[in-house]
XYZ file of C-alpha atoms in Angstrom:
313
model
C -19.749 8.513 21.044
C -16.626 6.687 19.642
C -13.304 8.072 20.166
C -11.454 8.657 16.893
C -8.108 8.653 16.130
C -6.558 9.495 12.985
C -3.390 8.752 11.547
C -1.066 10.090 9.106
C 2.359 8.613 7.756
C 5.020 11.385 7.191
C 8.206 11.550 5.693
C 9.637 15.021 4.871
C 6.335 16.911 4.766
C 7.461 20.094 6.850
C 6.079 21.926 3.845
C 2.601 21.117 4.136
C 2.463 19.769 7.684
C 1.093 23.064 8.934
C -1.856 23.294 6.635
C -2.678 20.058 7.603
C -2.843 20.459 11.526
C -5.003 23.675 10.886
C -7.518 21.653 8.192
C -7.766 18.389 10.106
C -7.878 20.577 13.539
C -10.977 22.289 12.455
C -12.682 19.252 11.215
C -12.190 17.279 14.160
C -13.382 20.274 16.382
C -16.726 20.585 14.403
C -17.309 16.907 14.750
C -16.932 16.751 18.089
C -19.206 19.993 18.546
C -21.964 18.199 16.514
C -21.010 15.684 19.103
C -20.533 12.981 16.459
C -17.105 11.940 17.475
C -15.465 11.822 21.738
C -13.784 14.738 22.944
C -10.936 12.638 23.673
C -10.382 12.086 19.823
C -6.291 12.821 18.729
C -4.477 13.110 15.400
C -1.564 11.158 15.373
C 1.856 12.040 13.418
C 3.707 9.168 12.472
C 7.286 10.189 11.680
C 8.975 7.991 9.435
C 12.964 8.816 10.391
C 12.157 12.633 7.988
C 15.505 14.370 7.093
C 13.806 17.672 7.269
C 11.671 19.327 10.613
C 9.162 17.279 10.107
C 9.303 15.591 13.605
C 10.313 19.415 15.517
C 7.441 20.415 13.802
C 5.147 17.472 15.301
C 6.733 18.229 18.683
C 5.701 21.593 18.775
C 2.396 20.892 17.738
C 1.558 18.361 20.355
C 2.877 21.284 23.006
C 0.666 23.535 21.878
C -2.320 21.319 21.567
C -2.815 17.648 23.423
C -5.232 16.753 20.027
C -2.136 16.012 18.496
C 0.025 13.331 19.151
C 3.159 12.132 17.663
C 4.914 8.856 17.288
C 8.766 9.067 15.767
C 9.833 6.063 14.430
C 13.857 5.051 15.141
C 14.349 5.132 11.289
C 13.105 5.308 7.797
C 10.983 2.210 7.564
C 8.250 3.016 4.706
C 5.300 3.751 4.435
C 3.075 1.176 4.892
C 5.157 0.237 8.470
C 5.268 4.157 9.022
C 1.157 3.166 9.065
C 1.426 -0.325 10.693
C 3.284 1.739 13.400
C 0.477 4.444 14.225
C -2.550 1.641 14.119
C -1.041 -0.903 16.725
C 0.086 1.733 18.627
C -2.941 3.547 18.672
C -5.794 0.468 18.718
C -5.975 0.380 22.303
C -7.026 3.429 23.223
C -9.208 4.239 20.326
C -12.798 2.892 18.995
C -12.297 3.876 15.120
C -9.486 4.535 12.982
C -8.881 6.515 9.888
C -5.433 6.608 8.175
C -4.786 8.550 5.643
C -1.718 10.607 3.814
C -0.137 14.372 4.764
C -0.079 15.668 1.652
C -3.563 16.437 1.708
C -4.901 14.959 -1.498
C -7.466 12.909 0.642
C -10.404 14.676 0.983
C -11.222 15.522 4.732
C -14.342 16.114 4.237
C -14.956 12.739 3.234
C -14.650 11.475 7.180
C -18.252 12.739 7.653
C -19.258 10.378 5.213
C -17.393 6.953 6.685
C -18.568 8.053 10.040
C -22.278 7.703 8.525
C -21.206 4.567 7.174
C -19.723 3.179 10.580
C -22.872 4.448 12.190
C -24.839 1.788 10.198
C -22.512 -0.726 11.117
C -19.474 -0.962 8.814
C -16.070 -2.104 10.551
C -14.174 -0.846 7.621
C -15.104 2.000 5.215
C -12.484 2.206 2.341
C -12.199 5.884 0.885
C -11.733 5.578 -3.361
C -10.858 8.322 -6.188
C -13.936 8.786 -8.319
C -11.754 9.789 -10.976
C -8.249 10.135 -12.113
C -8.811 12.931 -14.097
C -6.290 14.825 -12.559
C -3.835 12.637 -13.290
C -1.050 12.417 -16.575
C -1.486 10.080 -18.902
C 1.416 7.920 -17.703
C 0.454 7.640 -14.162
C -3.185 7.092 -14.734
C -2.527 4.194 -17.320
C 0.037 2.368 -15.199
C -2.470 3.220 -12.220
C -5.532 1.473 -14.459
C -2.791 -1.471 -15.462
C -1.926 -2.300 -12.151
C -5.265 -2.383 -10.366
C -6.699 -4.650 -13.345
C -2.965 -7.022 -13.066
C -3.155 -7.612 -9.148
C -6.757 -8.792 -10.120
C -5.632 -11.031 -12.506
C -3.222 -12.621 -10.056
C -6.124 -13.058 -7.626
C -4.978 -10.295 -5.427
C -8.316 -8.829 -3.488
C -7.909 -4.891 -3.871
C -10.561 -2.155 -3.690
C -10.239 -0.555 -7.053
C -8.701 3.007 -7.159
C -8.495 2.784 -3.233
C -5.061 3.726 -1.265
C -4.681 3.895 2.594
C -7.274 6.622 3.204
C -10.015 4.232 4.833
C -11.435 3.863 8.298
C -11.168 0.859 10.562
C -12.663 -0.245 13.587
C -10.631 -1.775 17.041
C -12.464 -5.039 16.187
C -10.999 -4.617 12.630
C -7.290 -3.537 14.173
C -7.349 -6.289 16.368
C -7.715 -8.516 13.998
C -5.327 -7.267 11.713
C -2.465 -7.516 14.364
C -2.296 -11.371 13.888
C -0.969 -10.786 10.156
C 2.582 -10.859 11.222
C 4.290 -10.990 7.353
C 6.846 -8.271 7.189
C 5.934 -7.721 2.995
C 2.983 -6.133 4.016
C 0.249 -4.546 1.234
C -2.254 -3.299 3.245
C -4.558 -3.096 0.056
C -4.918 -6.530 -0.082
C -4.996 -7.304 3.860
C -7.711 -4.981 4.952
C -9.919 -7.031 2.702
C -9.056 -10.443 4.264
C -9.872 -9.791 7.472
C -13.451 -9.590 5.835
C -16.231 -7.556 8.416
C -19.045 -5.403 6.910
C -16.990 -2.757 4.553
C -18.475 -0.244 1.994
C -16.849 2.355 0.172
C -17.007 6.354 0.590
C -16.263 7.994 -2.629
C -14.203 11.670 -3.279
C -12.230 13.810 -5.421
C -8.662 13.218 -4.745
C -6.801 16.831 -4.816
C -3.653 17.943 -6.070
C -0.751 17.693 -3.466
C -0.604 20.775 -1.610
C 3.131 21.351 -1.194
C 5.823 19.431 -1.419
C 7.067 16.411 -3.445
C 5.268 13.048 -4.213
C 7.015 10.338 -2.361
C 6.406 7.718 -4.372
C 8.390 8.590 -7.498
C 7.965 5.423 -10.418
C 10.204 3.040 -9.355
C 8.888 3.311 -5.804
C 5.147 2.627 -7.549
C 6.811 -0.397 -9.401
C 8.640 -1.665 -6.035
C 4.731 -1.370 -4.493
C 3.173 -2.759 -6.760
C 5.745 -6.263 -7.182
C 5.345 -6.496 -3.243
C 1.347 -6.498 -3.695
C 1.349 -9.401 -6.456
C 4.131 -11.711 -4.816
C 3.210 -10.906 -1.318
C -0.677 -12.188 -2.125
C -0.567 -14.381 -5.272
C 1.234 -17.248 -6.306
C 0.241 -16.912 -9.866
C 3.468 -16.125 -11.565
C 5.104 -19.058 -10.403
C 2.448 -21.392 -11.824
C 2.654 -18.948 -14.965
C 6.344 -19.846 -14.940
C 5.133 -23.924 -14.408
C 3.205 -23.559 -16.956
C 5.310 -21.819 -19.328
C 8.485 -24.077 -18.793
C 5.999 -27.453 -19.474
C 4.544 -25.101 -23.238
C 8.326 -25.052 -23.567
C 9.359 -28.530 -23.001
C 6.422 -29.472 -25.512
C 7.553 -27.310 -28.056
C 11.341 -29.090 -26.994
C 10.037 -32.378 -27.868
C 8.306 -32.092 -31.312
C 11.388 -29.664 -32.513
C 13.919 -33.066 -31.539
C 11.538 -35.481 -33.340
C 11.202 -32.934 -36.056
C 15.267 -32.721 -36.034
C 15.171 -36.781 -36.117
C 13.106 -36.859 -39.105
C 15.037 -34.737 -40.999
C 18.575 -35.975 -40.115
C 17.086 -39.827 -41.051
C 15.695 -38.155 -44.463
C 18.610 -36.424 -45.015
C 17.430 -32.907 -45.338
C 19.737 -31.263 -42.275
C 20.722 -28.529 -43.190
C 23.198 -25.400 -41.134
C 20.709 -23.567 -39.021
C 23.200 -21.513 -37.473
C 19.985 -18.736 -36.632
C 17.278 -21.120 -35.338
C 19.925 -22.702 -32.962
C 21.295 -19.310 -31.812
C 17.709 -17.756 -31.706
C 16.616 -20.851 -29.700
C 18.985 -20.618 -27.355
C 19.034 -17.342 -26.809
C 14.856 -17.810 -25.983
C 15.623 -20.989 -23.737
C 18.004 -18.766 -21.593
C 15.865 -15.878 -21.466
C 13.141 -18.084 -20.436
C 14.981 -19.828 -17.766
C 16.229 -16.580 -16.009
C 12.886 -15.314 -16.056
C 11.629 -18.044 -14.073
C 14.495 -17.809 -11.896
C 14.230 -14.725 -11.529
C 10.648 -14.820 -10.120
C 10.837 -18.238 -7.950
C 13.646 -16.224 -6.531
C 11.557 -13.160 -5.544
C 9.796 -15.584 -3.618
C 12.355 -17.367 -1.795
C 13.339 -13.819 -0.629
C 10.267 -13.275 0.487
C 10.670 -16.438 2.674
C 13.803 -15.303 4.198
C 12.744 -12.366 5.158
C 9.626 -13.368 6.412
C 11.415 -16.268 8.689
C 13.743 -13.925 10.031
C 10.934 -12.140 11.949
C 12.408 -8.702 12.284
C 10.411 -6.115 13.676
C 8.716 -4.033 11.009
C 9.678 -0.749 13.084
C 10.870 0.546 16.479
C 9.387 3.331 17.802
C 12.009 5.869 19.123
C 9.439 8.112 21.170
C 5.502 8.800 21.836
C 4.368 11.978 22.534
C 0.809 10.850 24.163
């Protein structure tokens, strides 16, 4: 039997942290009495520098129960480090993985299902929302928008899939020799390629507490995923500055023509209104090729993407 470990990112969850321990305590205690999981399986708390008791809470629960296990990060570092964090730290002493968020809107019950898919083989098994129903308007359009945009940039993403999946140590292995510190672990997990499927569930409402990932947090995300996997805006910029300079030329040998026939007449608007567009244009473009030379700096600057302040193993 394969020892499981599953981890869970948290920032200021003391409100539904308790519920959690009890729901994911029970389900790892029937699946190791239907001996389909080790004994020696632990749930791991990854606490990503919380303002509130989320870490005392952690602390107490690995004292009153070795299952759980906590890892306390020295700061606030994100979410997807927060995650980075728990699966290096964790891949060598466990055979499978399964990350997943606090909050509870991942199914649990859905683990029996990847654990029949890594049984026939799979090295990754990526959980997905069968439906957004649930969801506003807002939040599932911009949700829809952004899944079909990364594809359009050529970004490889499981469709309506977040970090609830389950990976193998082969898989985590493998995945520690992406060092990039603008990490989108949507897109990565499906680089390192292996046999994958996909488990299917109904995500749930939140159980307590606040969503962490207000709009302009989504927005931050989902800029990181496109420039951090795609180099298609910049050619979209190339492309758009040589449809301008095309459009530059025939309106100079238009403005020839007339000024030789004389027909010139004050265009106060089209020069003001093309200038206006040329300028626009041009800090656009900057705008974007810059993204990417930050992106470079921080990337050769090679920080550590998080130091971990204490284990409790």
């Amino acid at each position: 039997m394969e020892k499981l470990y599953v981890v869970i990112p948290c920032y200021n969850e003391e409100e539904v942290l308790e519920e959690t321990k009890r729901r994911l305590k029970e389900k790892i205690s029937t699946l190791i009495k239907n001996k389909r999981i080790s004994k020696e399986s632990k749930v791991v708390f990854v606490n990503d520098g919380s303002k509130d008791k989320t870490w005392d809470l952690i602390c107490s629960f690995h004292q009153e129960d070795r299952l759980f296990e906590g890892i306390n990060l020295s700061r606030n570092r994100g979410h997807q480090n927060a995650l980075v964090a728990g699966l290096l730290t964790v891949r060598d002493d466990a055979d499978i993985v399964i990350s997943m968020d606090a909050d509870l809107q991942d199914d649990i019950d859905a683990i029996d299902e990847m654990l029949d898919k890594r049984k026939d083989g799979c090295e990754i098994v990526y959980g997905v929302r069968s439906s957004r129903k649930k969801d506003s308007f807002f939040k599932r359009f911009t949700a829809q928008a952004f899944y079909r945009f990364m594809s359009m940039m050529g970004v490889d993403v499981i469709y309506n899939h977040a970090d609830y999946r389950l990976t193998s140590k082969r898989v985590l292995n493998e995945f520690a020799n992406y060092k990039e510190v603008n990490l989108f672990l949507r897109g990565i997990f499906p680089l390192v390629g292996f046999k994958s499927d996909i488990v299917y569930y109904e995500r749930a409402e939140r159980f307590a507490g606040e969503s962490k990932y207000p709009l302009k947090k989504m927005l931050n995300f989902a800029w990181d995923g496109i420039t951090s996997f795609s180099v298609k805006p910049i050619r979209l910029v190339l492309n758009l500055g040589i449809l301008i300079l095309i459009l530059s030329v025939c309106m100079i040998i238009y403005c020839i023509i007339r000024k030789f026939g004389g027909k010139t007449v004050e265009g106060w608007t089209f020069i003001v209104c093309s200038l206006w567009l040329l300028g626009g244009v041009q800090m656009l473009s900057l705008g974007v090729i810059g993204e990417y030379i930050g992106k470079i700096y921080s990337e050769t600057k090679a920080r550590p993407r998080y130091i971990i302040q204490e284990y409790l193993k």
